[in-house]
Coordinates of C-alpha atoms and ligand atoms in Angstrom, one line a residue:
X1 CA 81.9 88.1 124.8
X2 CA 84.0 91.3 125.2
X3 CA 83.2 93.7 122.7
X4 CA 85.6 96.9 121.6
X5 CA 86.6 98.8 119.1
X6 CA 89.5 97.2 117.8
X7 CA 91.8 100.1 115.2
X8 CA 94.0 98.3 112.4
X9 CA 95.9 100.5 110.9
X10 CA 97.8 100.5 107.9
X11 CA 101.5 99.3 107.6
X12 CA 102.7 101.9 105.9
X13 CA 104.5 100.3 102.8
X14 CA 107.8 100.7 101.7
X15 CA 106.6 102.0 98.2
X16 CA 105.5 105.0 99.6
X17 CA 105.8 108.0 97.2
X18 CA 104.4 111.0 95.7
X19 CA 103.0 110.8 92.5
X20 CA 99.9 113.0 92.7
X21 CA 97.3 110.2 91.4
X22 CA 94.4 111.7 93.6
X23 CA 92.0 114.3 91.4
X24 CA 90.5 116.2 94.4
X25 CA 92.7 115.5 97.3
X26 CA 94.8 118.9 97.7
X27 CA 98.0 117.0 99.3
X28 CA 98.4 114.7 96.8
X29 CA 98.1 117.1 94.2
X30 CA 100.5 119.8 95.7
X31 CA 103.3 117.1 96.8
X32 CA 103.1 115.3 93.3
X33 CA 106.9 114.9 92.8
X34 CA 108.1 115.6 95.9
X35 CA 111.0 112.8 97.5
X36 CA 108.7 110.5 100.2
X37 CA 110.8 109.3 102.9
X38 CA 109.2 105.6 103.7
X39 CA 111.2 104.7 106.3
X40 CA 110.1 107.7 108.1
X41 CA 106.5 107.2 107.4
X42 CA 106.2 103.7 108.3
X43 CA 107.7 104.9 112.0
X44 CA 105.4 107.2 112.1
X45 CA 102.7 105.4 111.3
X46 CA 103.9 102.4 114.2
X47 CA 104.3 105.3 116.7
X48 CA 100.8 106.6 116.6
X49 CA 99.8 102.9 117.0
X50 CA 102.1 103.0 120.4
X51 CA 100.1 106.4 121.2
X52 CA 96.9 104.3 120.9
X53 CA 97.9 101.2 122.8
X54 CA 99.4 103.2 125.6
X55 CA 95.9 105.2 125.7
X56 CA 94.7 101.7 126.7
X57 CA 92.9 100.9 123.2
X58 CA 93.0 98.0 121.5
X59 CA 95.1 98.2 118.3
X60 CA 95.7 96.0 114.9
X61 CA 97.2 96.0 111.9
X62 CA 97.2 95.3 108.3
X63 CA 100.5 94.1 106.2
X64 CA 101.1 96.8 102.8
X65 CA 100.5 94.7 99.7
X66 CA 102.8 93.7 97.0
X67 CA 103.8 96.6 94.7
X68 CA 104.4 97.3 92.0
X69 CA 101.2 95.0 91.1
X70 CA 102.3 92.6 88.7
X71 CA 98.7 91.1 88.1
X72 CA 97.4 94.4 87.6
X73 CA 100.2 95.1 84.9
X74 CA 99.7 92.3 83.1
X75 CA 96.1 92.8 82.7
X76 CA 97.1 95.7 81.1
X77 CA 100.2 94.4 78.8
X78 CA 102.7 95.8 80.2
X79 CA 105.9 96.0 82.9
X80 CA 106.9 98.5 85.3
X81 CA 109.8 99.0 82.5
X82 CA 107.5 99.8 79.6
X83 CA 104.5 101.3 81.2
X84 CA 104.0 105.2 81.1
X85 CA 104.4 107.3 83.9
X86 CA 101.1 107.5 85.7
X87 CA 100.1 103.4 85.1
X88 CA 103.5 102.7 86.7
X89 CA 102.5 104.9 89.7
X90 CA 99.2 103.3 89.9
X91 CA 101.2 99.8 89.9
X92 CA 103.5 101.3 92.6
X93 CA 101.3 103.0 95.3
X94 CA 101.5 101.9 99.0
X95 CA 97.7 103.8 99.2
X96 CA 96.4 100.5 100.7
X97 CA 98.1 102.0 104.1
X98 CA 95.1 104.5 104.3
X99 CA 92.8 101.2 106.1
X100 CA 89.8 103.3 106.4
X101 CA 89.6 102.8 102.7
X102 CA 90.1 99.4 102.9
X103 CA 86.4 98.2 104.0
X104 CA 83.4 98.8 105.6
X105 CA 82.1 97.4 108.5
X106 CA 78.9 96.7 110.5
X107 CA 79.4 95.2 114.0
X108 CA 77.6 92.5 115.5
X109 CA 75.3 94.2 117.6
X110 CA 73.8 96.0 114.5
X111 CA 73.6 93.1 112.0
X112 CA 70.3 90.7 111.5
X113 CA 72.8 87.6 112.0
X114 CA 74.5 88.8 114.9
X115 CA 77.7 88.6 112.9
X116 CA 80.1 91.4 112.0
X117 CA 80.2 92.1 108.4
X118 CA 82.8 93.5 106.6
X119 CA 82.8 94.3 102.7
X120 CA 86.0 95.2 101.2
X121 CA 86.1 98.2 99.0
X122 CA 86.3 98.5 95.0
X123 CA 88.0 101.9 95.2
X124 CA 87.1 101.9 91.3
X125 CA 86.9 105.8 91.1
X126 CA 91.1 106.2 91.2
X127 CA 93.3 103.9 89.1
X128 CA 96.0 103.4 91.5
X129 CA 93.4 102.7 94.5
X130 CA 91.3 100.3 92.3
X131 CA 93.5 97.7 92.5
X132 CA 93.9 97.2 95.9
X133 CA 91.0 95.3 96.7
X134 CA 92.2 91.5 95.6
X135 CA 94.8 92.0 98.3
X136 CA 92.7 93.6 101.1
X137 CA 90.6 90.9 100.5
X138 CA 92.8 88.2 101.3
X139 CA 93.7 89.8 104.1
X140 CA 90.4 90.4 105.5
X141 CA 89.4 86.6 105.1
X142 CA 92.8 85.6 107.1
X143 CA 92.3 88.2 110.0
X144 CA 88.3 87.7 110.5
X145 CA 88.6 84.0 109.5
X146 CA 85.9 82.8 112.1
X147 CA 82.9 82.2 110.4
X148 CA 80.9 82.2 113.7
X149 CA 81.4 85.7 114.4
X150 CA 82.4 87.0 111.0
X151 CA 81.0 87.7 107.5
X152 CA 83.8 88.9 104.6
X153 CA 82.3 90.4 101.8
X154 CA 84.4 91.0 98.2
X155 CA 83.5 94.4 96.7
X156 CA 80.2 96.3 95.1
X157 CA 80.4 95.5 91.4
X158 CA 81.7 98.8 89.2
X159 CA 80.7 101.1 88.2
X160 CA 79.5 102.3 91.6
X161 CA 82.2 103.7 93.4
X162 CA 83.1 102.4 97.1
X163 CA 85.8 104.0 99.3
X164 CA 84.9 101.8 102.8
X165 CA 84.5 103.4 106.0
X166 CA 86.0 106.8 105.0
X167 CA 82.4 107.6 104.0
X168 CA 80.9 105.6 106.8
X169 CA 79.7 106.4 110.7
X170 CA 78.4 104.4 113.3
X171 CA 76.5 105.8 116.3
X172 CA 75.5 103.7 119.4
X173 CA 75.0 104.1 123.5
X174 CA 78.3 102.2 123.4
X175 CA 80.4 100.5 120.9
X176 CA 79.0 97.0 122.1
X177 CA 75.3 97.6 122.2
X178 CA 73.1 98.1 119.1
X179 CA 73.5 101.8 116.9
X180 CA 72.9 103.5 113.9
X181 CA 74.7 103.4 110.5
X182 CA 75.7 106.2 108.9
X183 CA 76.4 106.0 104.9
X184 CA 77.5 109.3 103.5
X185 CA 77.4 109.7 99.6
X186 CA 78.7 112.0 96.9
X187 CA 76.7 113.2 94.0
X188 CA 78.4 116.1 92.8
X189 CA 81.9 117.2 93.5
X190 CA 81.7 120.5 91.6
X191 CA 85.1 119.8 89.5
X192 CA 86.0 116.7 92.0
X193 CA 85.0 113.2 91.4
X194 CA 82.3 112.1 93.9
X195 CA 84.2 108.9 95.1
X196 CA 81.4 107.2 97.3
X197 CA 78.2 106.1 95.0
X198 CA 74.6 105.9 96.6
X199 CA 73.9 102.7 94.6
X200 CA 77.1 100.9 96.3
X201 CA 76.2 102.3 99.7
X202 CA 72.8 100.8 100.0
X203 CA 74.4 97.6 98.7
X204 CA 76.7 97.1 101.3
X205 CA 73.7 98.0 103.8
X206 CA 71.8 94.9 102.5
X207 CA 74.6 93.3 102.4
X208 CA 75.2 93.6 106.0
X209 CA 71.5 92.6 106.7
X210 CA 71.3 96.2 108.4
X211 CA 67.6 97.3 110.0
X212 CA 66.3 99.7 107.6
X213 CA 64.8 101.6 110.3
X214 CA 68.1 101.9 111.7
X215 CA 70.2 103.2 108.8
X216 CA 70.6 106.5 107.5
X217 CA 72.2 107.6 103.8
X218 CA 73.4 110.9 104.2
X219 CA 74.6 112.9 100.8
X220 CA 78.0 114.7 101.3
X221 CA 78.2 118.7 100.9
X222 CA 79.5 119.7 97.1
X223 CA 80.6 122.2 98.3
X224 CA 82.8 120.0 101.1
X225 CA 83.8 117.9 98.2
X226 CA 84.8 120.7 95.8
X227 CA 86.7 121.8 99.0
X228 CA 89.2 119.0 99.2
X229 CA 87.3 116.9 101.2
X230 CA 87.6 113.9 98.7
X231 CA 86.1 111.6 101.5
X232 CA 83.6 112.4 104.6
X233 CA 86.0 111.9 107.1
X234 CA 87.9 114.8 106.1
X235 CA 84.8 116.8 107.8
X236 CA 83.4 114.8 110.0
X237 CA 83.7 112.0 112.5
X238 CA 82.1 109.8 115.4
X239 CA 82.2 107.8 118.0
X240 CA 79.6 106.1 120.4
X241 CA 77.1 108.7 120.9
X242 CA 79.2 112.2 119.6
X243 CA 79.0 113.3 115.9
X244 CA 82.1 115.6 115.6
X245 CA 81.5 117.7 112.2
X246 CA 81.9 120.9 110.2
X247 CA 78.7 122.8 109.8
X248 CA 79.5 122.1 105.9
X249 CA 80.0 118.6 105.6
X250 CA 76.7 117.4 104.9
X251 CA 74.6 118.8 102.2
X252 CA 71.4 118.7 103.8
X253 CA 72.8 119.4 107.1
X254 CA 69.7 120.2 109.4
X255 CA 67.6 117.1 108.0
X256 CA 70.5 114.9 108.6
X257 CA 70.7 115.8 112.6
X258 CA 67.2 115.7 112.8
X259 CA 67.4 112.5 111.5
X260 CA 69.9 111.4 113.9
X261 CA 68.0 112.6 117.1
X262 CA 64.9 110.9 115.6
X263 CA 66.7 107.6 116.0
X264 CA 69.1 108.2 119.1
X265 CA 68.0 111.5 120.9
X266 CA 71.0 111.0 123.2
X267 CA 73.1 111.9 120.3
X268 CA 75.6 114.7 121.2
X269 CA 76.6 116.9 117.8
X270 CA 79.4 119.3 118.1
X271 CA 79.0 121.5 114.9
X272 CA 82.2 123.3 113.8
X273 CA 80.8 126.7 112.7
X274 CA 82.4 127.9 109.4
X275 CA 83.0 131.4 111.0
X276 CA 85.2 129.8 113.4
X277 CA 87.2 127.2 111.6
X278 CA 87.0 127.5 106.9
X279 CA 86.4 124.7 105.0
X280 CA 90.4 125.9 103.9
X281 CA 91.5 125.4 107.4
X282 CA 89.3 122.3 107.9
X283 CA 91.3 120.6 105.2
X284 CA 94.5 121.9 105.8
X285 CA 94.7 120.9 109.1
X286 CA 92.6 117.7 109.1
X287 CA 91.4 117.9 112.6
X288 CA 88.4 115.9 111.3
X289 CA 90.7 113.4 109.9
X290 CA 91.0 112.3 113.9
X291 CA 91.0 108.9 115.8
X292 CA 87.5 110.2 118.3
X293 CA 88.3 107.3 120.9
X294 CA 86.6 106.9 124.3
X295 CA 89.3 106.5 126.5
X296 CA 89.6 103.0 129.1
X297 CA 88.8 105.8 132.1
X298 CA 86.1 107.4 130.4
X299 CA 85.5 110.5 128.6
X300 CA 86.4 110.9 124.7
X301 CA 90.3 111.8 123.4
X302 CA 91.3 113.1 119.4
X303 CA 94.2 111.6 118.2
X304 CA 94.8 114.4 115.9
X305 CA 97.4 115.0 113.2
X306 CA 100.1 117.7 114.6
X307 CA 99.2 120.0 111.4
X308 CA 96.4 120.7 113.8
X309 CA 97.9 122.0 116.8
X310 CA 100.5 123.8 114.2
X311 CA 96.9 126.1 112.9
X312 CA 96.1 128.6 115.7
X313 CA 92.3 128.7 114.4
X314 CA 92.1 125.3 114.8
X315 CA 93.9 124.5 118.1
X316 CA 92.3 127.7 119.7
X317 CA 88.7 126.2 118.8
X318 CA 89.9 122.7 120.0
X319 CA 91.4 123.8 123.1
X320 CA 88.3 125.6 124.5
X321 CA 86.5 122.9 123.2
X322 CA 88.2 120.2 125.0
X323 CA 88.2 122.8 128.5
X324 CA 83.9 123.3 127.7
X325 CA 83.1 120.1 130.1
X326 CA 81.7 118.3 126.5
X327 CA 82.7 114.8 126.1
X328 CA 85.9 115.6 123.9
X329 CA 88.3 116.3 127.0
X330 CA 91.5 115.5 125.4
X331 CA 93.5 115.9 122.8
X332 CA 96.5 113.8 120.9
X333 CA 98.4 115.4 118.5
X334 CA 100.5 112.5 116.5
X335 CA 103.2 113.1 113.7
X336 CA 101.9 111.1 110.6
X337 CA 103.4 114.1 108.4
X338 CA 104.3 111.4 105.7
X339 CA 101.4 110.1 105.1
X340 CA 99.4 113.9 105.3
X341 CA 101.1 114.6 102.5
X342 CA 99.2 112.3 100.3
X343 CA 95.9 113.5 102.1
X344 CA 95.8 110.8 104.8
X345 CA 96.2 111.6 108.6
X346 CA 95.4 109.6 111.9
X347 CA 91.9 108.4 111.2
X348 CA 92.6 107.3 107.3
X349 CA 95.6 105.6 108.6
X350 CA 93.0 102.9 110.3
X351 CA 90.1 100.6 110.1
X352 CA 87.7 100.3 112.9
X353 CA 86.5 96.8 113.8
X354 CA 84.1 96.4 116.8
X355 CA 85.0 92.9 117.9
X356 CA 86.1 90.3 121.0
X357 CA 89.5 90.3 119.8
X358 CA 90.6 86.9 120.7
X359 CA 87.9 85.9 117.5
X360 CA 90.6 87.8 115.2
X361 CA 93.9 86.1 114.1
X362 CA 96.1 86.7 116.5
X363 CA 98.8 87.8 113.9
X364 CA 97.1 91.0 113.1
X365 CA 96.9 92.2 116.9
X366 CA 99.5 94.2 118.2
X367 CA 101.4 94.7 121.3
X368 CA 104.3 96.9 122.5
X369 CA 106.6 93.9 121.4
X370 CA 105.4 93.1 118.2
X371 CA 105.3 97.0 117.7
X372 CA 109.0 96.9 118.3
X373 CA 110.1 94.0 116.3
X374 CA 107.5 95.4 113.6
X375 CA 109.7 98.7 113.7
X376 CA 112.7 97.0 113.8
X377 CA 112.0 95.1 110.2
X378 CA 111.3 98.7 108.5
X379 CA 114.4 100.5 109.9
X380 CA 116.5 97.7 108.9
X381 CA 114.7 97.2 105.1
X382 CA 112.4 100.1 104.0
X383 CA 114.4 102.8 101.4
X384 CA 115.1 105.8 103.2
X385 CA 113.6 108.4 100.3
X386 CA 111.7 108.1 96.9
X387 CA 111.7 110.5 94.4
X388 CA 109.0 109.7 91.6
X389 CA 111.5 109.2 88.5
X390 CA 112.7 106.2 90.7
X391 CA 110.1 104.0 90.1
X392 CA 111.0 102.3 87.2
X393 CA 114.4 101.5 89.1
X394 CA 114.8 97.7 89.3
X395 CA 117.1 97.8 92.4
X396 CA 114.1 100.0 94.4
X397 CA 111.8 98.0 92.8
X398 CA 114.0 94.5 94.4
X399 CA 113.7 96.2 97.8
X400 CA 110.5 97.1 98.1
X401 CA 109.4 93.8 97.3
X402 CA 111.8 92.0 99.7
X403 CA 111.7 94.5 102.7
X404 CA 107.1 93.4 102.5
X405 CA 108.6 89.7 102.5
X406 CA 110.8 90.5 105.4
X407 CA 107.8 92.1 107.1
X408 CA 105.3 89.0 106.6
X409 CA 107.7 86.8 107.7
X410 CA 108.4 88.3 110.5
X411 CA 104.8 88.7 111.4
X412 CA 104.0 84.7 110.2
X413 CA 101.9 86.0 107.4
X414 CA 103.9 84.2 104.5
X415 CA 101.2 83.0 103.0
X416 CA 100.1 86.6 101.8
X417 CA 103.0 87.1 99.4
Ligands
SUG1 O1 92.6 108.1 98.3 N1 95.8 109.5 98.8 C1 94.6 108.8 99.4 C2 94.3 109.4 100.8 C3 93.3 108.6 101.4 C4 92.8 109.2 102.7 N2 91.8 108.4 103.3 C5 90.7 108.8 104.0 N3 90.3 110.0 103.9 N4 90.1 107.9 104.7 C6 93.4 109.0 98.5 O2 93.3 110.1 97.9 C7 97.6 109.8 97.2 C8 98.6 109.0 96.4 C9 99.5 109.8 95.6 O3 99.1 110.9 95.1 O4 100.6 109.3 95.4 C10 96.4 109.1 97.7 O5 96.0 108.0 97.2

């Protein structure tokens, strides 16, 4: 059985706005109110999955969920006509599009059962994210249906905070043979929330029948946090045996690589000093926030959000990097400007499943074709702009929920609306 990383990205949805729901992540809070442009973002978003497949990676994808949330605004008594302002932007958001948050995921080679577990995330600690896991869910059990090879888990009971593999690495020779899990926590966030709990990270670890010996919980830097970086891979990210990261992502920095080398001594670190590149820059130009992908010819590639190459700090540290004979030897700069302006580039954008892909549902595996007709569907039904006093529109409301139902259709995924 074939093994590779298989990336499912996010559909992005055609509810996408700007409401500024996200304490702690900069973007969201400076955009708040600004017009989105959905139809543009969901291109975007189906471009850098054309990027990927014609890097020669495997690439999937995940359907947006139906918004506004009714079930969610009955629970709480009202409609999208009588709610206030920031419950009916919680109702509306298309934030299930950032698929890192969606789950987290341990693959086979690393799991006690040989199976690969996936554990969907509560996302309790924002109101508009903590709804999304009934539908993520659903999806999860249709696209890693197989029993055989795969385990689905529903969420971490509240209140302890779970944001998925946004605060989650995996290190290993390669991405089929046996590694080491990563689970980063927040404690403090100085005036930001801490997002990923310790309690619900060594929950999922059990969950996943992890080895102990083999799995390391890592606390996140406050100061990273009180930063903007609202989620550990906004500072740091990795990929078979490279740990990419920003010499203040982790709180206890020097104990954490230690730790790391304890377990896999082949582990190659690439430390972004602080002289070089600020936290400020770091999270302004989200060159973290990158796709580290080992390409089908060898070596590694970023697939990097163009705000990086836009930051001369940033692309002059890259570039030399990428020229030092390290194994980052390429870089990818996308455009996924939409969705950076709510705080989510190239890497939120996906969901990282090592798996033979013919044990996934076909449906959720893409191709230059699908890519196309998947395209097609959004120019032809998602709303060109959004400004936020539209929400409580019913025609906008009407075509967001029929351009989704167009979209499953299409794709033969019905059964999720
Ligand atoms: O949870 N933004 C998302 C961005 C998620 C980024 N994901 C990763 N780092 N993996 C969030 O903060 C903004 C929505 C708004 O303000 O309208 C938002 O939810």
């Amino acid at each position: 059985m074939a093994l590779v990383e298989i990336n499912f990205d996010g559909i992005i949805g055609p509810s996408h706005n700007y409401a500024g729901l996200s304490l702690g992540n900069l973007a969201s809070s400076s955009n708040a109110g600004a017009a989105s442009y959905p139809k543009a973002a969901a291109l975007q978003g189906i471009e850098k999955m054309r990027t990927n497949l014609r890097l020669g990676l495997a690439q999937g994808f995940f359907m947006p969920l139906d918004r506004p949330n009714k079930n969610w605004l009955d629970g709480l008594s009202v409609d999208m006509h009588s709610a206030e302002p920031h419950i009916r932007a919680a109702a509306f958001s298309a934030s299930a599009m950032w698929a890192a948050n969606a789950a987290t995921v341990s693959p086979a080679p690393d799991t006690q059962d040989g199976r690969c577990h996936l554990s969907a995330a509560n996302l309790m600690t924002m109101a508009h994210r903590s709804h999304e896991w009934p539908g993520t869910l659903a999806q999860l059990k249709l696209a890693f249906a197989d029993d055989q090879y795969f385990a689905v888990h529903g969420p971490i009971p509240a209140p302890f905070g779970d944001e998925g593999a946004a605060n989650f690495m995996r290190l290993c020779p390669s991405h089929g043979e046996s590694g080491i899990e990563i689970f980063v926590y927040g404690k403090t966030g100085g005036p930001f929330p801490a997002r990923q709990h310790f309690e619900a990270s060594k929950a999922i670890a059990r969950a996943h029948r992890l080895d102990p010996v083999k799995t390391l919980f890592v606390q996140q830097s406050e100061t990273a946090i009180a930063a903007g970086a609202f989620h550990n891979d906004v500072v740091a990210v990795a990929n078979e045996h490279v740990l990419f990261t920003h010499e203040y992502a982790f709180e206890h920095p020097e104990q954490t690589y230690a730790d790391i080398k304890r377990l896999m001594p082949d582990a190659e670190i690439i430390i972004v000093p602080a002289n070089r590149i600020s936290l400020a820059d770091a999270i302004q130009s989200y060159l973290f926030n990158a796709q580290l992908v080992t390409l089908p010819e060898g070596g590694m590639a970023l697939i990097l959000p163009s705000e990086a190459q836009q930051n001369d700090r940033v692309w002059g540290w890259l570039t030399e990097m990428a020229a030092s004979n390290g194994p980052i030897r390429k870089l990818v700069p996308v455009d996924v400007r939409q969705s950076m302006a709510n705080g989510g580039g190239p890497a939120c954008l996906r969901l990282r499943v090592v798996a033979d892909p013919t044990t996934v549902d076909p449906r959720f595996i893409a191709d230059e074709a699908k890519l196309d007709y998947l395209a097609a569907i959004v120019a032809g039904h998602w709303p060109e702009t959004i400004a936020p006093n539209q929400l409580a529109d019913p025609a906008l409301v009407q075509q967001v929920q029929s351009a989704r139902v167009a979209l499953l259709d299409a794709c033969d995924l019905g059964t999720l609306s």
